[in-house]
Amino acid sequence: MRTLTDAEKRRVRELLAVLVGIDSSVPAPQDEDRLCPEARIASWLADHLRGMGMAVETREMVPGRANLVAHWPDQPVAGRRSLMLEAHMDTVTAEGMTVDPFGGEVRDGRMYGRGTCDTKGSMAAFLTAMAIARESDRLPADKLYFVATCAEETGCRGARALMAGGFRTDAAIVGEPTGCRLVTAHKQPLWIRLETLGRACHASTPGLGVNAVERMARAVSVVHGPWAGRLAAADHPLLGNSTAAVTCIEGGARINIIPASCRAEIDARIVPGLSCARAVEDLDALLAEEIGAESFRVLSAESFGALDAPPDAPLVRRLLDLCRQANGQSGPEGVNYFADTGPFHQAGILAVLFGPGDIAQAHTADEFISLDQLEQATAIMVALLTGSPGKSLLQPGENVASGG
Ligand SMILES: [Zn+2]
């Protein structure tokens, strides 16, 4: 695999600095739809993509918040396979950062700022690689899309809206800081809101009421005990087992009143292949046994899709082969966090995660990306996009080994 020229290295760094300089941070989640944090970067990106010769479409999720979908209109043809390179535009809040969030300061081989790592580094690498591949006139036969999503940090809402609106490609490479490793699997979050019910009375005569907090205490034991045990029974080769934790709890009205209601939130991470609906049914049955069916209700249960891409798909093999050359990766990997890959996989798209930087630096007060990582990711993507000119990256080729 060829390394980048100095001019190409400068190009991807300069692009990243521009992207980081445009604040797309999401404040408190309850304000995000009002403040439309991606509006400025979406408008800058739309111009940039048009400058690359792409046709750009905006697909609105809610007023003022849109996903961008871009492709080269002169790149035919109906019936061809399609591949999207994707990165989300939003970042977590810039409040409390100990470095200039938008300055793009370069120091000791790193660029600092909000989003350098999660995930504007991936965005800069993908856009630069696409431009270089196009200029070298070695694009694959597949129709190439660049997609920039909104509202990823608050539950992949942009990607889910994009799928609900019917947009599809055959395959997707989603940019997240995987350390330039190919990731083919992650768990799906299952977020459950639970309420236990009681009957209020004066706390001086507790026997006259029913204590919802006491019921919740027993419910918490069920979640962390038998339910977590059942979830842990199924193993995934790359991900280990599912987990569950009660993460928020709130109940009661006053110190001298037996509480009539208590609410808790549960974060479970479910391995691919296990059904979230089934897991909720299981919890429901266990709770009914422990505290009685009339004593609680499941207020909501939300999940965003797991990722489990087939390791023998031609695109997966091609990308893995390039990662092997660049950093010695020997097989597909799994990660604990979730990403836009979840909704894509759920919609039937062959999706993988790949991008520069270390997830340990995402969301931190001094977020940075290593420039070596940025350049490595760009070089891998250039090699991928120029490696099979005129042929499909999604079908087996002579340069893809057929063995495992
Ligand atoms: Zn991210």
PDB file of N, CA and C in Angstrom, residues 258-325:
ATOM      1  N   ILE A 258     -45.032   7.142  52.620  1.00  0.00           N
ATOM      2  CA  ILE A 258     -44.682   5.877  51.954  1.00  0.00           C
ATOM      3  C   ILE A 258     -44.877   6.077  50.451  1.00  0.00           C
ATOM      4  N   PRO A 259     -43.828   5.821  49.649  1.00  0.00           N
ATOM      5  CA  PRO A 259     -43.881   6.193  48.229  1.00  0.00           C
ATOM      6  C   PRO A 259     -44.825   5.321  47.401  1.00  0.00           C
ATOM      7  N   ALA A 260     -45.574   6.000  46.524  1.00  0.00           N
ATOM      8  CA  ALA A 260     -46.531   5.309  45.663  1.00  0.00           C
ATOM      9  C   ALA A 260     -45.924   4.954  44.315  1.00  0.00           C
ATOM     10  N   SER A 261     -44.774   5.535  44.004  1.00  0.00           N
ATOM     11  CA  SER A 261     -44.193   5.280  42.691  1.00  0.00           C
ATOM     12  C   SER A 261     -42.675   5.392  42.759  1.00  0.00           C
ATOM     13  N   CYS A 262     -42.003   4.561  41.975  1.00  0.00           N
ATOM     14  CA  CYS A 262     -40.549   4.649  41.840  1.00  0.00           C
ATOM     15  C   CYS A 262     -40.199   4.282  40.400  1.00  0.00           C
ATOM     16  N   ARG A 263     -39.303   5.067  39.805  1.00  0.00           N
ATOM     17  CA  ARG A 263     -38.927   4.814  38.415  1.00  0.00           C
ATOM     18  C   ARG A 263     -37.426   4.537  38.307  1.00  0.00           C
ATOM     19  N   ALA A 264     -37.096   3.633  37.420  1.00  0.00           N
ATOM     20  CA  ALA A 264     -35.680   3.320  37.206  1.00  0.00           C
ATOM     21  C   ALA A 264     -35.407   3.192  35.712  1.00  0.00           C
ATOM     22  N   GLU A 265     -34.155   3.427  35.338  1.00  0.00           N
ATOM     23  CA  GLU A 265     -33.729   3.238  33.950  1.00  0.00           C
ATOM     24  C   GLU A 265     -32.661   2.159  33.916  1.00  0.00           C
ATOM     25  N   ILE A 266     -32.780   1.319  32.904  1.00  0.00           N
ATOM     26  CA  ILE A 266     -31.892   0.162  32.785  1.00  0.00           C
ATOM     27  C   ILE A 266     -31.177   0.247  31.445  1.00  0.00           C
ATOM     28  N   ASP A 267     -29.866   0.127  31.474  1.00  0.00           N
ATOM     29  CA  ASP A 267     -29.084   0.068  30.236  1.00  0.00           C
ATOM     30  C   ASP A 267     -28.582  -1.356  30.069  1.00  0.00           C
ATOM     31  N   ALA A 268     -29.124  -2.057  29.084  1.00  0.00           N
ATOM     32  CA  ALA A 268     -28.643  -3.411  28.778  1.00  0.00           C
ATOM     33  C   ALA A 268     -27.950  -3.365  27.431  1.00  0.00           C
ATOM     34  N   ARG A 269     -26.926  -4.157  27.255  1.00  0.00           N
ATOM     35  CA  ARG A 269     -26.208  -4.252  25.977  1.00  0.00           C
ATOM     36  C   ARG A 269     -26.317  -5.686  25.504  1.00  0.00           C
ATOM     37  N   ILE A 270     -27.026  -5.854  24.399  1.00  0.00           N
ATOM     38  CA  ILE A 270     -27.447  -7.178  23.963  1.00  0.00           C
ATOM     39  C   ILE A 270     -26.613  -7.609  22.754  1.00  0.00           C
ATOM     40  N   VAL A 271     -26.061  -8.806  22.818  1.00  0.00           N
ATOM     41  CA  VAL A 271     -25.232  -9.273  21.694  1.00  0.00           C
ATOM     42  C   VAL A 271     -26.118  -9.569  20.481  1.00  0.00           C
ATOM     43  N   PRO A 272     -25.546  -9.438  19.259  1.00  0.00           N
ATOM     44  CA  PRO A 272     -26.310  -9.761  18.060  1.00  0.00           C
ATOM     45  C   PRO A 272     -26.830 -11.194  18.144  1.00  0.00           C
ATOM     46  N   GLY A 273     -28.021 -11.387  17.624  1.00  0.00           N
ATOM     47  CA  GLY A 273     -28.598 -12.732  17.641  1.00  0.00           C
ATOM     48  C   GLY A 273     -29.585 -12.928  18.773  1.00  0.00           C
ATOM     49  N   LEU A 274     -29.452 -12.159  19.850  1.00  0.00           N
ATOM     50  CA  LEU A 274     -30.454 -12.211  20.919  1.00  0.00           C
ATOM     51  C   LEU A 274     -31.503 -11.145  20.623  1.00  0.00           C
ATOM     52  N   SER A 275     -32.775 -11.503  20.804  1.00  0.00           N
ATOM     53  CA  SER A 275     -33.849 -10.565  20.509  1.00  0.00           C
ATOM     54  C   SER A 275     -34.111  -9.659  21.707  1.00  0.00           C
ATOM     55  N   CYS A 276     -34.150  -8.349  21.440  1.00  0.00           N
ATOM     56  CA  CYS A 276     -34.436  -7.393  22.517  1.00  0.00           C
ATOM     57  C   CYS A 276     -35.869  -7.571  23.019  1.00  0.00           C
ATOM     58  N   ALA A 277     -36.797  -7.833  22.111  1.00  0.00           N
ATOM     59  CA  ALA A 277     -38.199  -8.020  22.514  1.00  0.00           C
ATOM     60  C   ALA A 277     -38.302  -9.202  23.470  1.00  0.00           C
ATOM     61  N   ARG A 278     -37.573 -10.244  23.131  1.00  0.00           N
ATOM     62  CA  ARG A 278     -37.557 -11.445  23.962  1.00  0.00           C
ATOM     63  C   ARG A 278     -36.943 -11.157  25.337  1.00  0.00           C
ATOM     64  N   ALA A 279     -35.891 -10.358  25.350  1.00  0.00           N
ATOM     65  CA  ALA A 279     -35.233 -10.002  26.614  1.00  0.00           C
ATOM     66  C   ALA A 279     -36.184  -9.213  27.511  1.00  0.00           C
ATOM     67  N   VAL A 280     -36.976  -8.323  26.908  1.00  0.00           N
ATOM     68  CA  VAL A 280     -37.942  -7.540  27.689  1.00  0.00           C
ATOM     69  C   VAL A 280     -39.037  -8.456  28.243  1.00  0.00           C
ATOM     70  N   GLU A 281     -39.492  -9.398  27.415  1.00  0.00           N
ATOM     71  CA  GLU A 281     -40.503 -10.369  27.884  1.00  0.00           C
ATOM     72  C   GLU A 281     -39.978 -11.174  29.071  1.00  0.00           C
ATOM     73  N   ASP A 282     -38.721 -11.563  28.981  1.00  0.00           N
ATOM     74  CA  ASP A 282     -38.091 -12.319  30.070  1.00  0.00           C
ATOM     75  C   ASP A 282     -38.070 -11.521  31.363  1.00  0.00           C
ATOM     76  N   LEU A 283     -37.661 -10.246  31.243  1.00  0.00           N
ATOM     77  CA  LEU A 283     -37.594  -9.381  32.421  1.00  0.00           C
ATOM     78  C   LEU A 283     -38.986  -9.235  33.025  1.00  0.00           C
ATOM     79  N   ASP A 284     -39.957  -9.028  32.149  1.00  0.00           N
ATOM     80  CA  ASP A 284     -41.339  -8.881  32.574  1.00  0.00           C
ATOM     81  C   ASP A 284     -41.802 -10.102  33.388  1.00  0.00           C
ATOM     82  N   ALA A 285     -41.483 -11.283  32.881  1.00  0.00           N
ATOM     83  CA  ALA A 285     -41.912 -12.518  33.557  1.00  0.00           C
ATOM     84  C   ALA A 285     -41.204 -12.669  34.908  1.00  0.00           C
ATOM     85  N   LEU A 286     -39.906 -12.361  34.938  1.00  0.00           N
ATOM     86  CA  LEU A 286     -39.146 -12.488  36.192  1.00  0.00           C
ATOM     87  C   LEU A 286     -39.657 -11.509  37.251  1.00  0.00           C
ATOM     88  N   LEU A 287     -39.987 -10.286  36.817  1.00  0.00           N
ATOM     89  CA  LEU A 287     -40.486  -9.278  37.758  1.00  0.00           C
ATOM     90  C   LEU A 287     -41.865  -9.661  38.273  1.00  0.00           C
ATOM     91  N   ALA A 288     -42.693 -10.190  37.375  1.00  0.00           N
ATOM     92  CA  ALA A 288     -44.044 -10.606  37.782  1.00  0.00           C
ATOM     93  C   ALA A 288     -43.954 -11.679  38.860  1.00  0.00           C
ATOM     94  N   GLU A 289     -42.996 -12.594  38.701  1.00  0.00           N
ATOM     95  CA  GLU A 289     -42.786 -13.661  39.669  1.00  0.00           C
ATOM     96  C   GLU A 289     -42.311 -13.093  41.016  1.00  0.00           C
ATOM     97  N   GLU A 290     -41.421 -12.114  40.965  1.00  0.00           N
ATOM     98  CA  GLU A 290     -40.798 -11.597  42.185  1.00  0.00           C
ATOM     99  C   GLU A 290     -41.700 -10.618  42.947  1.00  0.00           C
ATOM    100  N   ILE A 291     -42.317  -9.674  42.217  1.00  0.00           N
ATOM    101  CA  ILE A 291     -43.071  -8.632  42.937  1.00  0.00           C
ATOM    102  C   ILE A 291     -44.547  -8.567  42.530  1.00  0.00           C
ATOM    103  N   GLY A 292     -44.957  -9.417  41.591  1.00  0.00           N
ATOM    104  CA  GLY A 292     -46.358  -9.435  41.178  1.00  0.00           C
ATOM    105  C   GLY A 292     -46.605  -8.563  39.951  1.00  0.00           C
ATOM    106  N   ALA A 293     -47.395  -9.077  39.032  1.00  0.00           N
ATOM    107  CA  ALA A 293     -47.612  -8.422  37.740  1.00  0.00           C
ATOM    108  C   ALA A 293     -48.265  -7.051  37.871  1.00  0.00           C
ATOM    109  N   GLU A 294     -49.035  -6.845  38.961  1.00  0.00           N
ATOM    110  CA  GLU A 294     -49.740  -5.562  39.119  1.00  0.00           C
ATOM    111  C   GLU A 294     -48.838  -4.489  39.740  1.00  0.00           C
ATOM    112  N   SER A 295     -47.630  -4.892  40.149  1.00  0.00           N
ATOM    113  CA  SER A 295     -46.789  -3.991  40.947  1.00  0.00           C
ATOM    114  C   SER A 295     -45.836  -3.137  40.124  1.00  0.00           C
ATOM    115  N   PHE A 296     -45.807  -3.338  38.834  1.00  0.00           N
ATOM    116  CA  PHE A 296     -44.831  -2.592  38.026  1.00  0.00           C
ATOM    117  C   PHE A 296     -45.366  -2.449  36.608  1.00  0.00           C
ATOM    118  N   ARG A 297     -44.744  -1.524  35.874  1.00  0.00           N
ATOM    119  CA  ARG A 297     -44.980  -1.495  34.423  1.00  0.00           C
ATOM    120  C   ARG A 297     -43.710  -1.064  33.695  1.00  0.00           C
ATOM    121  N   VAL A 298     -43.537  -1.630  32.510  1.00  0.00           N
ATOM    122  CA  VAL A 298     -42.433  -1.234  31.636  1.00  0.00           C
ATOM    123  C   VAL A 298     -42.930  -0.032  30.844  1.00  0.00           C
ATOM    124  N   LEU A 299     -42.369   1.161  31.136  1.00  0.00           N
ATOM    125  CA  LEU A 299     -42.865   2.383  30.501  1.00  0.00           C
ATOM    126  C   LEU A 299     -42.411   2.486  29.043  1.00  0.00           C
ATOM    127  N   SER A 300     -41.163   2.061  28.792  1.00  0.00           N
ATOM    128  CA  SER A 300     -40.681   2.069  27.408  1.00  0.00           C
ATOM    129  C   SER A 300     -39.478   1.154  27.290  1.00  0.00           C
ATOM    130  N   ALA A 301     -39.246   0.677  26.091  1.00  0.00           N
ATOM    131  CA  ALA A 301     -38.068  -0.151  25.802  1.00  0.00           C
ATOM    132  C   ALA A 301     -37.628   0.185  24.383  1.00  0.00           C
ATOM    133  N   GLU A 302     -36.391   0.676  24.286  1.00  0.00           N
ATOM    134  CA  GLU A 302     -35.881   1.190  23.004  1.00  0.00           C
ATOM    135  C   GLU A 302     -34.595   0.461  22.651  1.00  0.00           C
ATOM    136  N   SER A 303     -34.423   0.109  21.379  1.00  0.00           N
ATOM    137  CA  SER A 303     -33.112  -0.426  20.977  1.00  0.00           C
ATOM    138  C   SER A 303     -32.773   0.071  19.580  1.00  0.00           C
ATOM    139  N   PHE A 304     -31.474   0.172  19.275  1.00  0.00           N
ATOM    140  CA  PHE A 304     -31.050   0.811  18.017  1.00  0.00           C
ATOM    141  C   PHE A 304     -30.327  -0.123  17.069  1.00  0.00           C
ATOM    142  N   GLY A 305     -30.339  -1.408  17.351  1.00  0.00           N
ATOM    143  CA  GLY A 305     -29.734  -2.331  16.396  1.00  0.00           C
ATOM    144  C   GLY A 305     -28.291  -2.672  16.719  1.00  0.00           C
ATOM    145  N   ALA A 306     -27.987  -3.958  16.598  1.00  0.00           N
ATOM    146  CA  ALA A 306     -26.621  -4.446  16.783  1.00  0.00           C
ATOM    147  C   ALA A 306     -25.913  -4.464  15.425  1.00  0.00           C
ATOM    148  N   LEU A 307     -24.624  -4.780  15.459  1.00  0.00           N
ATOM    149  CA  LEU A 307     -23.857  -4.951  14.222  1.00  0.00           C
ATOM    150  C   LEU A 307     -23.231  -6.333  14.235  1.00  0.00           C
ATOM    151  N   ASP A 308     -23.350  -7.032  13.104  1.00  0.00           N
ATOM    152  CA  ASP A 308     -22.732  -8.350  12.990  1.00  0.00           C
ATOM    153  C   ASP A 308     -22.512  -8.641  11.497  1.00  0.00           C
ATOM    154  N   ALA A 309     -21.482  -8.040  10.926  1.00  0.00           N
ATOM    155  CA  ALA A 309     -21.239  -8.173   9.483  1.00  0.00           C
ATOM    156  C   ALA A 309     -20.536  -9.507   9.205  1.00  0.00           C
ATOM    157  N   PRO A 310     -20.904 -10.161   8.096  1.00  0.00           N
ATOM    158  CA  PRO A 310     -20.260 -11.441   7.777  1.00  0.00           C
ATOM    159  C   PRO A 310     -18.774 -11.250   7.457  1.00  0.00           C
ATOM    160  N   PRO A 311     -17.895 -11.991   8.136  1.00  0.00           N
ATOM    161  CA  PRO A 311     -16.454 -11.789   7.957  1.00  0.00           C
ATOM    162  C   PRO A 311     -15.948 -12.167   6.569  1.00  0.00           C
ATOM    163  N   ASP A 312     -16.746 -12.955   5.820  1.00  0.00           N
ATOM    164  CA  ASP A 312     -16.262 -13.394   4.509  1.00  0.00           C
ATOM    165  C   ASP A 312     -16.809 -12.538   3.366  1.00  0.00           C
ATOM    166  N   ALA A 313     -17.521 -11.450   3.664  1.00  0.00           N
ATOM    167  CA  ALA A 313     -18.003 -10.569   2.584  1.00  0.00           C
ATOM    168  C   ALA A 313     -16.789  -9.934   1.903  1.00  0.00           C
ATOM    169  N   PRO A 314     -16.825  -9.815   0.568  1.00  0.00           N
ATOM    170  CA  PRO A 314     -15.653  -9.289  -0.153  1.00  0.00           C
ATOM    171  C   PRO A 314     -15.172  -7.926   0.360  1.00  0.00           C
ATOM    172  N   LEU A 315     -16.081  -7.019   0.677  1.00  0.00           N
ATOM    173  CA  LEU A 315     -15.655  -5.705   1.171  1.00  0.00           C
ATOM    174  C   LEU A 315     -14.913  -5.851   2.505  1.00  0.00           C
ATOM    175  N   VAL A 316     -15.420  -6.719   3.380  1.00  0.00           N
ATOM    176  CA  VAL A 316     -14.794  -6.947   4.683  1.00  0.00           C
ATOM    177  C   VAL A 316     -13.390  -7.502   4.485  1.00  0.00           C
ATOM    178  N   ARG A 317     -13.257  -8.469   3.551  1.00  0.00           N
ATOM    179  CA  ARG A 317     -11.929  -9.049   3.299  1.00  0.00           C
ATOM    180  C   ARG A 317     -10.961  -8.035   2.717  1.00  0.00           C
ATOM    181  N   ARG A 318     -11.463  -7.219   1.802  1.00  0.00           N
ATOM    182  CA  ARG A 318     -10.578  -6.208   1.199  1.00  0.00           C
ATOM    183  C   ARG A 318     -10.057  -5.246   2.260  1.00  0.00           C
ATOM    184  N   LEU A 319     -10.985  -4.749   3.078  1.00  0.00           N
ATOM    185  CA  LEU A 319     -10.603  -3.766   4.088  1.00  0.00           C
ATOM    186  C   LEU A 319      -9.681  -4.406   5.137  1.00  0.00           C
ATOM    187  N   LEU A 320      -9.987  -5.639   5.512  1.00  0.00           N
ATOM    188  CA  LEU A 320      -9.147  -6.320   6.502  1.00  0.00           C
ATOM    189  C   LEU A 320      -7.740  -6.533   5.962  1.00  0.00           C
ATOM    190  N   ASP A 321      -7.663  -6.885   4.678  1.00  0.00           N
ATOM    191  CA  ASP A 321      -6.353  -7.098   4.072  1.00  0.00           C
ATOM    192  C   ASP A 321      -5.515  -5.808   4.125  1.00  0.00           C
ATOM    193  N   LEU A 322      -6.156  -4.661   3.893  1.00  0.00           N
ATOM    194  CA  LEU A 322      -5.439  -3.382   3.945  1.00  0.00           C
ATOM    195  C   LEU A 322      -5.051  -3.032   5.384  1.00  0.00           C
ATOM    196  N   CYS A 323      -5.928  -3.327   6.347  1.00  0.00           N
ATOM    197  CA  CYS A 323      -5.587  -3.077   7.764  1.00  0.00           C
ATOM    198  C   CYS A 323      -4.422  -3.979   8.178  1.00  0.00           C
ATOM    199  N   ARG A 324      -4.423  -5.206   7.671  1.00  0.00           N
ATOM    200  CA  ARG A 324      -3.316  -6.125   7.979  1.00  0.00           C
ATOM    201  C   ARG A 324      -2.006  -5.522   7.496  1.00  0.00           C
ATOM    202  N   GLN A 325      -2.028  -5.000   6.255  1.00  0.00           N
ATOM    203  CA  GLN A 325      -0.800  -4.398   5.716  1.00  0.00           C
ATOM    204  C   GLN A 325      -0.383  -3.162   6.512  1.00  0.00           C
TER     205      GLN A 325
END
